[in-house]
Amino acid sequence: MAPPSSSSSLPRILFLLFLISVAVTVRSSPAHSPRRVASHNYKDALTKSLIFFEGQRSGKLPPNQRMTWRKNSGLSDGAAMKVDLVGGYYDAGDNIKFGFPMAFTTTMLSWSVLEFGGLMKGELGNAKEAIRWATDYLLKATAEPDVIYVQVGDATKDHACWERPEDMDTPRTVIKIDRNTPGTEVAAETAAALASASLVFRKSDRTYSKLLLKRAISVFEFADKYRGSYSNGLKKFVCPYYCSYSGYEDELLWGAAWLQKATRSPKYLNYIQANGQTLGAAETDNTFGWDNKHAGARVLLSKAFLVQKLQSLHDYKGHADNFICSLIPGAPFSQSEFTPGGLLFKMDDSNMQYVTSASFLLVTYAKYLTQARKVVNCGGSIVTPKRLRAIAKKQVDYLLGDNPLKMSYMVGYGPRYPLRIHHRGSSLPSISAHPAKIECGSGFSIMHSETPNPNLLIGAVVGGPDEHDHFPDVRSDYFQSEPATYINAPLVGALSYLAHSFGQL
């Protein structure tokens, strides 16, 4: 047979060279897959979620205030009782300082930092400032032994006005709990807030951290010793705004869990072991928010077993699993309902608070499970940490715009977001634009108008759509259009995790 010509062997040589180059490329490529591309800018959303808290500040605002249309307000708060109660946060779109949701907000901001602060990079300082604005106030509110000032302002009279906090002329009534009028749920939640925050500041400000923890211990003792619901003794002041419907047992378990974490004292571990069942550790309620803390306490205590190997808290993995299984679509024990667009739906009134709190617990529990190399067993259906994170991501993505309306429910994030939020300061002209006082009743003409709010409350997450994914963007609809600190607080942790996981932080 004749030898092959040079022209016929050239393609074969080129093909061999190609194979060699592919082999070299494959060998030199990194073993891991390229980082996923995020559908959202979680870092931007995180930044904005923290700026929001500056818009809710009461008191004398600092020079580095970023929400510049807000000015000083409530500078004589507490004067009626000869006590300094200047500072803290307005809970939502009104001008009242409610201690119960403010303390829960503080606890959730602290938990967000404790779990995900290491991922926050430049936002960590802002998160700690948001916490400190609350804890400085809570220290004032708990300065007297066995007394906690739990509210500033007359909610009924405040809601009869539509006025800027800077113009506030409604009574700044001061409400307190004490031995004769106990409020176990508020006291125990305040103890949780102080204890969790003490952990946040343990390395950066040891003196402040010690003060917070010392106060948390005494406040919890008061909560446990003088038991009673503040919704009974203070009903005409706190209801229907922040009545406690779940009782105070959940807060006692939650407060003890945070003190156990902050002190590592056998005292609180013994308390949890002795009282956990009577305080509702094994109840099947699957709602976590400013009123009911059971699910949060279960997840928090499961960490002590999963990560710190505290065998005595073994049962809390099961309790936490039961809560998690209730959230898993299609799981045997699922109790959750979802809108046609995929949003977790608990109730008409400010539903988004349950979306953000559940998302936080999902990514946090996924972290604990990963560290312990464990999974969740939902009636024979195995659920991995990866699945929990995927469910949380879907909820956060819906909030940020992946929904039937293609609307972000965070003000200032994305191309389309609510323009007429139920918020006095945001809806009325700012002091800079309109220095003259706006009287109590004259603001209602603006409240009922269709004009977009002149001041953007950047980062505010509103109550959200209804069970059919509808959102009318009507200012008077406080169920759907009102933002609140306790909606944003758990979202801070979830956004920190997502921003980091997509390489944005």
Coordinates of N, CA and C in Angstrom, one line a residue, residues 7 12-13 36 55 58 89 99 139 196 214-215 226 275 340 352 354 380 405 408-409 422 435 437 463 476 481:
S7 N -0.6 15.7 2.7 CA -1.8 16.5 2.8 C -2.9 15.7 3.5
R12 N -5.2 14.9 10.6 CA -5.0 14.0 11.8 C -4.1 14.6 12.9
I13 N -3.1 15.3 12.4 CA -2.2 16.0 13.3 C -2.9 17.1 14.1
R36 N -22.6 30.6 40.8 CA -23.9 30.9 40.2 C -24.2 32.4 40.0
G55 N -34.8 55.4 59.2 CA -36.0 56.1 59.0 C -37.0 55.9 60.1
S58 N -36.4 57.3 66.6 CA -37.0 58.4 67.4 C -35.9 59.0 68.2
Y89 N -37.2 53.1 68.6 CA -37.8 53.1 67.2 C -39.3 53.2 67.3
G99 N -42.8 48.7 73.2 CA -41.7 48.0 73.6 C -41.6 46.5 73.2
L139 N -32.1 49.9 77.6 CA -31.4 50.1 78.9 C -32.1 51.2 79.7
S196 N -29.0 38.7 73.7 CA -28.5 38.5 72.3 C -27.6 39.6 71.9
K214 N -25.8 41.9 82.2 CA -26.2 42.0 83.6 C -27.7 42.4 83.7
R215 N -28.1 43.4 82.8 CA -29.5 43.8 82.8 C -30.4 42.7 82.3
Y226 N -42.6 37.5 88.5 CA -43.9 38.1 88.5 C -44.6 37.8 87.2
N275 N -38.4 23.2 82.6 CA -39.6 23.9 82.2 C -40.0 23.9 80.8
P340 N -50.7 31.6 44.7 CA -50.4 31.0 43.4 C -49.0 31.3 42.8
M352 N -45.9 39.6 55.2 CA -44.5 39.5 54.9 C -43.6 39.3 56.1
Y354 N -44.0 37.1 58.3 CA -43.9 35.6 58.5 C -43.0 35.1 57.4
G380 N -40.4 10.4 56.6 CA -39.7 9.5 55.7 C -39.2 10.2 54.5
L405 N -46.7 40.2 39.9 CA -46.8 41.6 39.6 C -45.4 42.2 39.2
S408 N -41.1 44.7 43.5 CA -40.4 44.5 44.7 C -41.2 45.0 45.9
Y409 N -41.3 44.3 47.0 CA -42.0 44.8 48.1 C -41.1 45.5 49.1
H422 N -48.1 53.0 53.9 CA -48.8 53.5 55.0 C -47.8 54.0 56.1
P435 N -41.5 73.5 56.2 CA -41.2 73.8 57.6 C -42.3 74.0 58.6
K437 N -45.8 73.6 60.6 CA -46.4 72.5 61.3 C -47.6 72.0 60.5
G463 N -46.3 45.1 54.2 CA -47.0 43.9 54.6 C -47.2 42.9 53.5
S476 N -54.0 53.7 52.5 CA -54.9 53.5 53.7 C -55.0 52.0 54.1
S481 N -49.9 47.6 53.1 CA -49.0 48.7 52.7 C -48.1 49.3 53.8

